[in-house]
XYZ file of C-alpha atoms in Angstrom:
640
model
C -7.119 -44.763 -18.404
C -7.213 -47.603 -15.869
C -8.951 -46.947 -12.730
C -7.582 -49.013 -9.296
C -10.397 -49.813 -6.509
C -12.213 -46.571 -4.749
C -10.799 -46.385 -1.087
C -12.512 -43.223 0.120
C -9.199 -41.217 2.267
C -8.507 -37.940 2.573
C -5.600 -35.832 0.722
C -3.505 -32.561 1.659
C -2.489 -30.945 -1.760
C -1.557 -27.150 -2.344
C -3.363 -25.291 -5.136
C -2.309 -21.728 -6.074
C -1.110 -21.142 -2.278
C -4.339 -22.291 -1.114
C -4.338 -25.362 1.468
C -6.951 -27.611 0.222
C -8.284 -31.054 2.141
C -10.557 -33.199 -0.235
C -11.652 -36.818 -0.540
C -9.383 -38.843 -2.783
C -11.249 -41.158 -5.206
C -8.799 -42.664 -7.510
C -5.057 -42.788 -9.065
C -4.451 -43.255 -12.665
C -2.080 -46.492 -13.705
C 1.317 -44.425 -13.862
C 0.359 -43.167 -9.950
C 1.422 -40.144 -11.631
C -2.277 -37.882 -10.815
C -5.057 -39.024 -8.076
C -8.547 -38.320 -8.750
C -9.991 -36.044 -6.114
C -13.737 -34.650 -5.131
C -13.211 -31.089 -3.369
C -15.780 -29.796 -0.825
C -18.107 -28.088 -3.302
C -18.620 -31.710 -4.788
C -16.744 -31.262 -7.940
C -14.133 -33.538 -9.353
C -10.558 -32.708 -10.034
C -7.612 -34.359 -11.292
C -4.176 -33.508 -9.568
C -0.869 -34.396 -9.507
C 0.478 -36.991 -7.009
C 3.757 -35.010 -6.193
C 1.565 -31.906 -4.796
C 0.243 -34.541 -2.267
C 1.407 -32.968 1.165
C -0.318 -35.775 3.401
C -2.745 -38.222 2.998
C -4.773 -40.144 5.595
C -8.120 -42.208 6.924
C -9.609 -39.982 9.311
C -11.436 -37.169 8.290
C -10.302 -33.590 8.980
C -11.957 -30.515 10.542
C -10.600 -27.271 8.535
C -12.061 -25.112 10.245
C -11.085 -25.274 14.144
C -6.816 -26.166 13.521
C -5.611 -26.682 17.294
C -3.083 -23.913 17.709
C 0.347 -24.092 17.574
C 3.182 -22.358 19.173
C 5.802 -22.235 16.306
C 8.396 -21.433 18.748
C 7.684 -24.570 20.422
C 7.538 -26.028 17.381
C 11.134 -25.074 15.816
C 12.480 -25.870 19.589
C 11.390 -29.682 19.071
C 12.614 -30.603 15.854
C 15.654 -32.037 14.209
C 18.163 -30.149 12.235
C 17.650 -32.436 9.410
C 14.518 -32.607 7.304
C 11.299 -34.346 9.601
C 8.061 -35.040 7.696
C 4.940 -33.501 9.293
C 3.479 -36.696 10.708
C 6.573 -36.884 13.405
C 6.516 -33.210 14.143
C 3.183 -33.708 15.130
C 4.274 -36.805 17.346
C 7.300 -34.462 18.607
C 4.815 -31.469 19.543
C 1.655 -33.373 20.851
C 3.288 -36.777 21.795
C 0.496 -38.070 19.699
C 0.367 -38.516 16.001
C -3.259 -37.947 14.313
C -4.760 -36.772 11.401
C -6.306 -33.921 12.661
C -2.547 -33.248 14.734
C -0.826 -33.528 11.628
C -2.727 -31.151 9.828
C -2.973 -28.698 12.055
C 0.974 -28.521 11.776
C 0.705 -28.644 8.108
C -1.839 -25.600 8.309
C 0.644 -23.462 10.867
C 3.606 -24.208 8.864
C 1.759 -23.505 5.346
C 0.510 -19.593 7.611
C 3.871 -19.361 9.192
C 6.406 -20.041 6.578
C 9.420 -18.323 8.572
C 9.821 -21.255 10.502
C 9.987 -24.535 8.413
C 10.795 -24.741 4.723
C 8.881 -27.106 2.691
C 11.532 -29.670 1.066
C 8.393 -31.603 -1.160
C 6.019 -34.910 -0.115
C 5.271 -33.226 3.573
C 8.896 -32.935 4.801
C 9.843 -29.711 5.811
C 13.831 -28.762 7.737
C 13.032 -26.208 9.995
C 14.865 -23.052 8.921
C 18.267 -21.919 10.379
C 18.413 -19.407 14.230
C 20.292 -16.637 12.310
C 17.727 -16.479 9.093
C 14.308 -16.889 11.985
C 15.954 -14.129 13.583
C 15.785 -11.805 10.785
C 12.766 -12.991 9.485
C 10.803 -12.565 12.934
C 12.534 -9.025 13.127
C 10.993 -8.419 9.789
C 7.204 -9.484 10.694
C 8.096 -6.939 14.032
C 8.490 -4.131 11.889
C 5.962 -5.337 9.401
C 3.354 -5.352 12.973
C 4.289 -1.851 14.054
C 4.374 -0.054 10.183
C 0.878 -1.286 10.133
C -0.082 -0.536 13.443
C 1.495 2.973 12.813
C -0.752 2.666 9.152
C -3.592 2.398 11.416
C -3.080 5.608 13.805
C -1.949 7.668 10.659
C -5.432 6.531 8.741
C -7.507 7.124 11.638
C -5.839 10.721 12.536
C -6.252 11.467 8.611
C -9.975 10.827 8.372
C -10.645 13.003 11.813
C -8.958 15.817 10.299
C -5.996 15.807 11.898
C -2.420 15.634 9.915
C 0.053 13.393 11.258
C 3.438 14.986 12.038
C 5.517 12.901 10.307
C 3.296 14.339 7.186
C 5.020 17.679 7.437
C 8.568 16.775 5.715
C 7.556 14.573 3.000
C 4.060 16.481 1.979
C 5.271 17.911 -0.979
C 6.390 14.268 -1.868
C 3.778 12.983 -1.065
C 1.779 15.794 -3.473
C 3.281 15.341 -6.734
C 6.034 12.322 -6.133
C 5.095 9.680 -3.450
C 6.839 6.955 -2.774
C 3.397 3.986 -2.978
C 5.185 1.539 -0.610
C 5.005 4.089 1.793
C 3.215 4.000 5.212
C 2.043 7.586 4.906
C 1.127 7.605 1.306
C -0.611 3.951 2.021
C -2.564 5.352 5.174
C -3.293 8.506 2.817
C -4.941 6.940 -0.095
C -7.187 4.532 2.696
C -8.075 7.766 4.119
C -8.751 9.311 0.982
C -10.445 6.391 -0.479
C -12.906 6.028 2.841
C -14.141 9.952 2.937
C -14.275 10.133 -0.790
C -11.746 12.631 -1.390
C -8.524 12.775 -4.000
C -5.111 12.457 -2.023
C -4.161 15.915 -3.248
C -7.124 17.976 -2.464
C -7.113 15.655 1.546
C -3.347 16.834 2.185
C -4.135 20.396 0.638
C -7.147 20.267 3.189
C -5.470 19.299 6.200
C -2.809 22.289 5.486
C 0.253 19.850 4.893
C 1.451 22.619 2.594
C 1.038 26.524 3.331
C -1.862 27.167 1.026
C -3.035 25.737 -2.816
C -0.648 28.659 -4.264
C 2.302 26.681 -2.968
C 0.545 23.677 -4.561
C 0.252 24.691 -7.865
C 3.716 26.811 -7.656
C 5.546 23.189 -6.681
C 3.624 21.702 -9.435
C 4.802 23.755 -11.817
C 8.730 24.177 -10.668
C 9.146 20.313 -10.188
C 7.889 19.706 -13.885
C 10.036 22.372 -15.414
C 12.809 23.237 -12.679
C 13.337 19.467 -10.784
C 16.962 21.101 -10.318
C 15.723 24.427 -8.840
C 15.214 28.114 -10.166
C 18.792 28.976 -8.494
C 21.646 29.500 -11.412
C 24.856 28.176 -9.283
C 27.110 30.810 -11.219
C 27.930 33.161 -8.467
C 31.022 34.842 -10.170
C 30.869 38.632 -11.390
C 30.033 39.306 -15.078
C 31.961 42.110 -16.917
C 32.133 42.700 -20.743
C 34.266 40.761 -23.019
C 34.625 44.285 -24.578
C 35.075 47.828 -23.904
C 31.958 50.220 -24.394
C 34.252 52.488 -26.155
C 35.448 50.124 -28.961
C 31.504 50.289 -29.961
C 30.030 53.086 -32.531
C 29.187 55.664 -29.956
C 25.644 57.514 -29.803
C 26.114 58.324 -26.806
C 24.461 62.145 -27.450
C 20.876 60.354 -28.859
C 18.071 61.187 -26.763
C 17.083 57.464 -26.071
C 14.414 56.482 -23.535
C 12.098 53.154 -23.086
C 8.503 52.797 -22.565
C 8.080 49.865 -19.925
C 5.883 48.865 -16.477
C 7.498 50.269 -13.359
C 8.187 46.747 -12.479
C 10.157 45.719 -15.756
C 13.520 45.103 -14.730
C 15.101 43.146 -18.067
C 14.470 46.233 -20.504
C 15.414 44.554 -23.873
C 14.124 47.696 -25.777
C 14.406 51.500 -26.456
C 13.675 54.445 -28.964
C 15.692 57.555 -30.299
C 13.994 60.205 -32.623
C 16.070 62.564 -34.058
C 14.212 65.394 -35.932
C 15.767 66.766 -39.547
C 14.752 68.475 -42.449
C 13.371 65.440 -44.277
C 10.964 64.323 -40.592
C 13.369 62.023 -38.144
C 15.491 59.677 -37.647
C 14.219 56.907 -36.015
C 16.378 54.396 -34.181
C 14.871 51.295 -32.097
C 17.518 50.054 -30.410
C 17.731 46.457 -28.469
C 19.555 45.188 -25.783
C 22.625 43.337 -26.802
C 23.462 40.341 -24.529
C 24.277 38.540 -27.939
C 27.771 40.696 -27.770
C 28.588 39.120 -24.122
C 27.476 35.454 -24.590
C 28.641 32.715 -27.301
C 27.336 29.849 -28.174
C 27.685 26.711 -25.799
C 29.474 29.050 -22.941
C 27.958 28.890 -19.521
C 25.191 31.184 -19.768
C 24.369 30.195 -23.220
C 23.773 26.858 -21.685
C 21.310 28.210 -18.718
C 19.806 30.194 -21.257
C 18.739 27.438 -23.556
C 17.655 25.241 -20.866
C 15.236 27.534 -19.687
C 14.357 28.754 -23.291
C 12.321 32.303 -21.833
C 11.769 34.070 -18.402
C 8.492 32.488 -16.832
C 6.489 35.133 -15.814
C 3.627 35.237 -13.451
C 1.494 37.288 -10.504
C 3.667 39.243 -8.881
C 7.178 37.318 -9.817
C 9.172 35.676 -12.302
C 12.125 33.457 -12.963
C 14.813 34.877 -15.344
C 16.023 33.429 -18.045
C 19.314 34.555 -17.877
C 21.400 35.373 -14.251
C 21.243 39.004 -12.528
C 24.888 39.418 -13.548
C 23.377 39.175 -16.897
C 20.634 41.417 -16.895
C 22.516 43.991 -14.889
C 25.329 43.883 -17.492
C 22.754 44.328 -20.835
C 19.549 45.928 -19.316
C 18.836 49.252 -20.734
C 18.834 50.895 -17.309
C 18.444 54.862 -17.190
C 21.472 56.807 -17.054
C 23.676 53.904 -18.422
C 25.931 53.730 -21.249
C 24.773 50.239 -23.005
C 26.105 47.709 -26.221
C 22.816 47.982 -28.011
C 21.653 46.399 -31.441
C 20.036 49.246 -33.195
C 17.681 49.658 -36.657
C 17.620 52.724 -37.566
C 15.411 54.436 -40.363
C 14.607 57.830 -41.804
C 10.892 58.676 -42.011
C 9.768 61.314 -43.895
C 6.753 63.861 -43.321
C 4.578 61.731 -44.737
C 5.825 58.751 -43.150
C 7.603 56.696 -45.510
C 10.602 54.680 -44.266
C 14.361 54.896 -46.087
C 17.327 54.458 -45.457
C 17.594 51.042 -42.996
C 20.632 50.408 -41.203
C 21.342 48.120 -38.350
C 24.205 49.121 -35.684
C 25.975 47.390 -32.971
C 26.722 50.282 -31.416
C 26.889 52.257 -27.576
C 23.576 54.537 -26.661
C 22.975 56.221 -23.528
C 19.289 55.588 -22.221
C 18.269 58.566 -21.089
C 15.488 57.865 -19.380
C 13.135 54.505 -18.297
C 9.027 56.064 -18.713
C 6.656 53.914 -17.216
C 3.113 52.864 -18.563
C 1.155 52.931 -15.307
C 2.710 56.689 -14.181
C 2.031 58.489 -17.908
C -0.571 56.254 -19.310
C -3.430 58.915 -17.652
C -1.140 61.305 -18.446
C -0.553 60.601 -22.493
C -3.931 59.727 -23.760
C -5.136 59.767 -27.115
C -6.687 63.301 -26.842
C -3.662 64.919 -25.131
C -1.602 63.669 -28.053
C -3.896 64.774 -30.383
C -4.480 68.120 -29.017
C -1.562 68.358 -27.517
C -2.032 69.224 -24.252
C -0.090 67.739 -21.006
C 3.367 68.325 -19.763
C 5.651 65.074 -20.050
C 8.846 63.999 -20.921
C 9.659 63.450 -24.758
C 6.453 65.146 -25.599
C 7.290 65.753 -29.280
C 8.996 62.744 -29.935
C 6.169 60.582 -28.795
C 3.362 62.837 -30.343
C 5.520 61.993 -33.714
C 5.957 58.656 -32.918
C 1.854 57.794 -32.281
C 1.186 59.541 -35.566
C 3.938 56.723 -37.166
C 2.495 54.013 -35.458
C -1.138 54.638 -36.397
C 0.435 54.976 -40.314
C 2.336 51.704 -39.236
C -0.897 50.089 -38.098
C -3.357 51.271 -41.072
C -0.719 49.721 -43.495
C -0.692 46.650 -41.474
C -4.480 45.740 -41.808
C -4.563 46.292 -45.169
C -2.226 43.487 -45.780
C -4.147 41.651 -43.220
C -7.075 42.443 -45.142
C -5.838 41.199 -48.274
C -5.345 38.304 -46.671
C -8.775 37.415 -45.829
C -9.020 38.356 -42.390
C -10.770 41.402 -40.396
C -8.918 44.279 -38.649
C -7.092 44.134 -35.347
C -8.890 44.709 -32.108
C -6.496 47.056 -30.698
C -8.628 47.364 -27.402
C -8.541 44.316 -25.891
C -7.794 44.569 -21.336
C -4.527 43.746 -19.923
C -4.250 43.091 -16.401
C -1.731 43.825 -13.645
C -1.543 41.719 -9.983
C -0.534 43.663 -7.158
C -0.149 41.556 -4.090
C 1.049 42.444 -0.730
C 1.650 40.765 2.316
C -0.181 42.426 5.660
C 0.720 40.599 8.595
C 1.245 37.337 7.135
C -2.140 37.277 5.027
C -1.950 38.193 1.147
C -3.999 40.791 -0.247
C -4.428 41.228 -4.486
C -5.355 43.990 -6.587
C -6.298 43.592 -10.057
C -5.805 46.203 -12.389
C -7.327 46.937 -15.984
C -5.196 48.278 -18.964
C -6.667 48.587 -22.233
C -4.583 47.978 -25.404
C -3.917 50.661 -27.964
C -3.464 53.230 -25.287
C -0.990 55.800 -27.303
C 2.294 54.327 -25.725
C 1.218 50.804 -26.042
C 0.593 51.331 -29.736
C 4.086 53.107 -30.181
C 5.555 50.238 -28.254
C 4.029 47.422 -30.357
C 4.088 49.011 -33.714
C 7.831 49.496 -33.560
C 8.672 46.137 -32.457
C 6.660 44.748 -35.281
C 8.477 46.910 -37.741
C 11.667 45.839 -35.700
C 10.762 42.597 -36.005
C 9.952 42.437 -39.631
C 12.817 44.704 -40.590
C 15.135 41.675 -39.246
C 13.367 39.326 -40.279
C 13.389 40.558 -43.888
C 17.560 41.220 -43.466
C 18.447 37.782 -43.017
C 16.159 36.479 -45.477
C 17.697 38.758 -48.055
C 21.511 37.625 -46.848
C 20.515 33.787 -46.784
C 20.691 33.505 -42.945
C 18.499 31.219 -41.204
C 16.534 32.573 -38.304
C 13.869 31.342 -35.642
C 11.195 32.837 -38.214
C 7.440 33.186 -37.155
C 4.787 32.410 -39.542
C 1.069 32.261 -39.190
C -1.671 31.400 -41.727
C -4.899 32.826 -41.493
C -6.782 29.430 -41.727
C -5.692 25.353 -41.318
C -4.098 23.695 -38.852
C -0.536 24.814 -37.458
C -1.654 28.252 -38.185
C 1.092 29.721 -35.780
C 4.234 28.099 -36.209
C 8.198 28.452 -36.076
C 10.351 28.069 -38.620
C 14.044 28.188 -39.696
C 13.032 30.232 -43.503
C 10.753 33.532 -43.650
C 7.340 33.012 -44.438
C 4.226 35.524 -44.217
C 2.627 36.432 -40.684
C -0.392 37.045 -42.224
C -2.102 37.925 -38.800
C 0.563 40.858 -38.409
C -0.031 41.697 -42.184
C 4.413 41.642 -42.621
C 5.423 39.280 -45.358
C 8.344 38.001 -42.064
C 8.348 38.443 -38.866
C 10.267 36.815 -35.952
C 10.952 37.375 -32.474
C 14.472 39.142 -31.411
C 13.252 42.544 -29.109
C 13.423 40.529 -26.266
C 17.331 38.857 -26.177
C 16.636 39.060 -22.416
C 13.922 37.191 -21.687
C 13.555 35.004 -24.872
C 15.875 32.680 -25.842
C 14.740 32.498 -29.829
C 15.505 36.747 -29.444
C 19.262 35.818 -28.539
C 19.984 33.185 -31.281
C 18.253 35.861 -34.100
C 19.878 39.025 -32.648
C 23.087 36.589 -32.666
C 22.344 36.085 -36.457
C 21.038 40.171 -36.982
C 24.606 40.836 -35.240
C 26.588 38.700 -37.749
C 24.879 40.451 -40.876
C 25.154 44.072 -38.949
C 28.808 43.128 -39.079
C 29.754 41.284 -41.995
C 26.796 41.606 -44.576
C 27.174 39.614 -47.549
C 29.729 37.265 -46.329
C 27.737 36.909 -43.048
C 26.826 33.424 -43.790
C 30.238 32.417 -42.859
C 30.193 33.661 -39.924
C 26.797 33.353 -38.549
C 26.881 31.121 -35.751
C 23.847 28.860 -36.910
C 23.073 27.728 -40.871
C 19.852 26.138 -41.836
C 21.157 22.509 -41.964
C 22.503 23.109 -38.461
C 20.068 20.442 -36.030
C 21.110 22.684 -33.298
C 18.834 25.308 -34.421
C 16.491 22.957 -35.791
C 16.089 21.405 -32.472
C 15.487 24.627 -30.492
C 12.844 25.254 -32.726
C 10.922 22.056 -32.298
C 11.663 22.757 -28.191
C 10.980 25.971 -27.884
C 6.841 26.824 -29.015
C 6.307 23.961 -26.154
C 8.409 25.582 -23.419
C 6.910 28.587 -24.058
C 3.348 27.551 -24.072
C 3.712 25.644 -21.104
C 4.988 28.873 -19.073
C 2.566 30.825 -20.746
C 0.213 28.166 -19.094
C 1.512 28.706 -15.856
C 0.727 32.068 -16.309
C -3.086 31.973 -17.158
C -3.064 29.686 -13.875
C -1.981 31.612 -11.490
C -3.814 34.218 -12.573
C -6.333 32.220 -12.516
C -5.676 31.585 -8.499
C -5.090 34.822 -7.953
C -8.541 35.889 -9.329
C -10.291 33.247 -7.331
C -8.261 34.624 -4.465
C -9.272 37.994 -5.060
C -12.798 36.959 -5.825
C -12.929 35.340 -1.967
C -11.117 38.251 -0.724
C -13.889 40.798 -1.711
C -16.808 38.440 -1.136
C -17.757 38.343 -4.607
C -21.118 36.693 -4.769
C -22.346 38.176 -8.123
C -20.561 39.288 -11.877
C -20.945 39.710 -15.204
C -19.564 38.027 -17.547
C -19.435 38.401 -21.802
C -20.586 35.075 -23.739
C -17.543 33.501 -26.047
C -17.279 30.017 -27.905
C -19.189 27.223 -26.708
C -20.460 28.666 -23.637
C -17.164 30.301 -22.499
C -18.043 33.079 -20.024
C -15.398 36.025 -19.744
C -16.038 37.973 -16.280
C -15.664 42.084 -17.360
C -14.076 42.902 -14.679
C -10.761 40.262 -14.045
C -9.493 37.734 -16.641
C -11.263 34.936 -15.393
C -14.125 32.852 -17.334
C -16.075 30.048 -16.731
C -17.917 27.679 -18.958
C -21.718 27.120 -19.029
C -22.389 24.724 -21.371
C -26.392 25.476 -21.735
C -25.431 28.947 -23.134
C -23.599 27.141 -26.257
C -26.284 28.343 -28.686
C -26.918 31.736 -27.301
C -25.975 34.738 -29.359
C -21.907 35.965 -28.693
C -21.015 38.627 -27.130
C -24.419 38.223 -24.768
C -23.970 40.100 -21.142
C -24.210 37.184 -18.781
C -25.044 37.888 -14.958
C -23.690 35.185 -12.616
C -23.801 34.074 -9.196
C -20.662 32.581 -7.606
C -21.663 29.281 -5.924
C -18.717 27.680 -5.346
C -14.619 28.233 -5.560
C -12.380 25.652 -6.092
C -8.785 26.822 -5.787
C -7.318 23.183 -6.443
C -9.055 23.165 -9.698
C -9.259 26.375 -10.359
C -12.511 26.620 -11.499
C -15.713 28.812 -10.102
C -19.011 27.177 -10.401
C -21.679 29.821 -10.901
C -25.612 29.967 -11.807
C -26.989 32.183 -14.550
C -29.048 35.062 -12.925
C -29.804 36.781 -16.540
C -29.118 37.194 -20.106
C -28.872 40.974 -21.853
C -28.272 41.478 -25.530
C -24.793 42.413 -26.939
C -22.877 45.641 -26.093
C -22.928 48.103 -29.302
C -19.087 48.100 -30.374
């Protein structure tokens, strides 16, 4: 490198956007890179081309004389005008410091001039300045209007533009925008998520909406609506069906269950009863890939929660297959003989035409049918004999079960676990809840359950024997996937039935419809049902909807246990709830007695299970859903 004499002068260049003055030192031979020493003292090499200016005098950077760019653009030429005779055109003077102050305002201000290389910039054309300037307008009152919306947000105020875009803004926000911008400043300055700030300043109704919108724009973007407004009617007439029309046949459901999939028929004889379980048949009104097939198996189950529910299949639907009291339905039925001492021969499944008698409800007979009415019979209901019959089958039904279980390694059933029941109500515009307890094995509930496990299995068992695949349920009692769906029969060993699946429910689960669509095709053809079955093992239709469907369903199911959760919290605030007990679980998991609610307490990890806890409710959190509470005391395990 060759060096020419040091003339100490002073250089314009641009680095990374940045305007930088320094003093130049040297130029290599080529005149291709100068030599320059910035204001920190340290040397750098650039290249000659990103010289902007270059002159004797020195330069102040910090005090630019100010320009009017208006002015500016007024004075010069159309054509291209380096920035040493703008400066002579704007000050009628050309100096260093002139010069670069023009370089400075038109380096600020690029709107105006663009740069055309070597310090020559053509200043830009009135049409494209207009648009620009209109553009830095707009720019100057969005952030101005930034400004107010911050400032309201952080003195607790919500803007009213807020109000048509919050639940955008909640779970979809558009970043670019002023509101979500002036937001997440707010939230950012008072410490605060955006979520829980909005939720706070009441831009929705109240954190159920929250967590309801949550949920509905994850799994229902479209809506819950079904957009098939047209009247249902059968494809068939009732009377072309195997009547049984003079069974006495009556279901066992809450008084709010309004898709009854299932119902029961006992018909005393010499050798005990008949016993018929008979399902709701939507299977016989709905083929594969029609419309409701296809709403069906995008919504894969009815979603269930507090005090509502979204359907999985239209009213029209429901209304046309529900087992409604006093109707004639299309039913799918198993029927059995049991003897006197219980034993089951004889199974048969129907599609056939049964009159439901009657719809009993848990919560008006379950004080009324206890265990020691049945057993001493005492009471006056409905079906008494029949049921009394029924809850001596189901405990034979049960016993049988946990041996199997047994022999599979595991213990016996708890059969008196608590269900709960939400009852909310609106009293001039504020929401009231009441939780209710229901404990399992309650005489109907056991009826109910054993026969749809022996339902169940029954099926299950059918289309394994005629080579029919199935939406089979399987769990292992140890390793990982111990619950699982399949397309073959394998054990359930926590049911103790060598194959079980799910199709007592057509209504409200879609894996019920495709089996009982498969149980209809063997009721009907038998051997040869296999060629008519609507779904074979290698079919990747079925396949699919069973890799989709244990994930739909757990992720209702999760919606569920959440607003629950809220509505526990809410009832929790609602009764001033400062202190509860609670029984210890796993790792410190705290499950309050009295409403299906827990809490974790991590110090409690090691203490014995099953330990009485008594807490004190500090806080409530009804974004997170969480309650944080202190440990009062500690008692020793209930006796079972």
């Amino acid at each position: 490198m060759m060096s020419v004499q040091v003339i100490m002068k002073y250089v314009v260049f641009e680095d990374n956007k940045q305007l930088i003055v320094a003093n130049f030192i040297s130029k290599t031979q080529d005149s291709n890179n100068y030599y320059v020493e910035l204001s920190s003292g340290k040397q750098s090499k650039i290249k000659a081309k990103d010289i902007i200016y270059s002159c004797d005098s020195k330069i102040n950077t910090h005090e630019p004389e100010e320009i009017d760019l208006q002015l500016l653009w007024d004075c010069a030429p159309a054509e291209s005008i380096h920035a040493q005779d703008l400066s002579s055109e704007y000050f009628g003077e050309n100096t260093a410091q002139n010069t670069y102050s023009i370089i400075q305002a038109l380096h600020k201000n690029p709107i105006y001039f663009s740069k055309k290389g070597q310090g020559f910039y053509q200043k830009t054309n009135q049409d494209q300045l207009n648009i620009s300037l209109h553009a830095i307008e707009k720019r100057k009152v969005q952030d101005n209007l930034q400004k107010e919306y911050h400032n309201q947000l952080i003195n607790g105020i919500l803007p009213q533009s807020f109000n048509k875009i919050a639940l955008d803004l909640l779970f979809s926000p558009n970043k670019n925008s002023i509101e979500w911008k002036s937001a997440e400043s707010a939230s950012k300055q008072i410490n605060v998520d955006v979520q829980r700030l909005l939720i706070n300043l009441k831009a929705i109704e109240n954190t159920k909406v929250y967590h309801e919108q949550l949920f509905l724009r994850e799994c229902f973007p479209k809506g819950t609506d079904f957009n098939i407004n047209q009247n249902y009617s059968l494809p068939f007439k009732l009377d072309s069906l195997e009547q049984n029309t003079s069974l006495h046949v009556f279901s066992i459901d809450d008084s709010s269950t309004t898709e009854i999939d299932d119902a029961f028929s006992v018909k005393f004889n010499e050798y005990g009863f008949e016993l018929g379980i008979h399902i709701a048949a939507p299977a016989l009104g709905i083929n594969v890939n029609d419309a409701y097939d296809l709403i069906a198996r995008q919504r894969l189950s009815t979603v269930y929660f507090p005090h509502d529910k979204i359907t999985m299949l239209p009213p029209q639907i429901v209304e046309a297959f529900t087992l409604s009291e006093g109707k004639v339905c299309p039913a799918v039925s198993l029927y059995m003989q049991v003897d006197k001492n219980y034993n089951i021969s004889n199974i048969n499944t129907k599609i056939n035409a049964v009159k439901i008698q009657h719809n009993l409800r848990y919560d008006k007979l379950e004080n009324i049918i206890t265990q020691d009415a049945i057993i001493h019979k005492t009471g006056d209901y409905l079906y008494k004999e029949e049921l009394i019959e029924l809850w001596n089958f189901a405990n034979h039904l049960f016993n049988k079960r946990q041996t199997i279980r047994q022999n599979f390694g595991l213990k016996p059933e708890n059969k008196h676990q608590t269900d709960y029941s939400f009852n909310i109500t609106n009293e001039n515009g504020i929401e009231k809840v009441e939780i209710k307890q229901r404990v399992r094995g309650s005489p109907l509930d056991k009826i109910v359950s054993e026969l749809m496990i022996l339902a169940n299995s029954s099926w299950a068992e059918n289309l394994n024997e005629a080579g029919l695949t199935g939406m089979f349920r399987t769990q292992k009692s140890w390793g990982t996937m111990r619950t699982r769906m399949q397309l073959t029969m394998a054990p359930h060993e926590g049911l103790g039935v060598e194959g079980y699946l799910w199709s007592t429910s057509p209504l409200r689960r879609y894996s019920d419809l495709v089996n009982q669509w498969q149980i209809a095709a063997f009721a009907q053809h038998g051997k040869t049902a296999k060629l008519v079955a609507p779904f074979n093992q290698k079919d990747n239709d079925i396949a699919y909807l069973v890799s989709i469907f244990s994930d739909t369903y757990a992720v209702y199911h999760e919606y569920q246990n959440k607003m629950e959760r809220y509505w526990c919290l809410r009832w929790m605030k609602q009764e001033n709830i400062k202190y509860i007990d609670g029984i210890l679980g796993k790792d410190g998991n705290i499950k309050m007695l009295s409403i299906p609610f827990s809490v974790k307490q991590s110090e409690l990890a090691q203490h014995q299970r099953g330990s009485i806890i008594s807490l004190e409710i500090l806080e409530i959190d009804e974004v997170s859903l969480e309650a944080k509470a202190r440990v009062l005391s500690i008692s020793a395990p209930q006796e079972p």
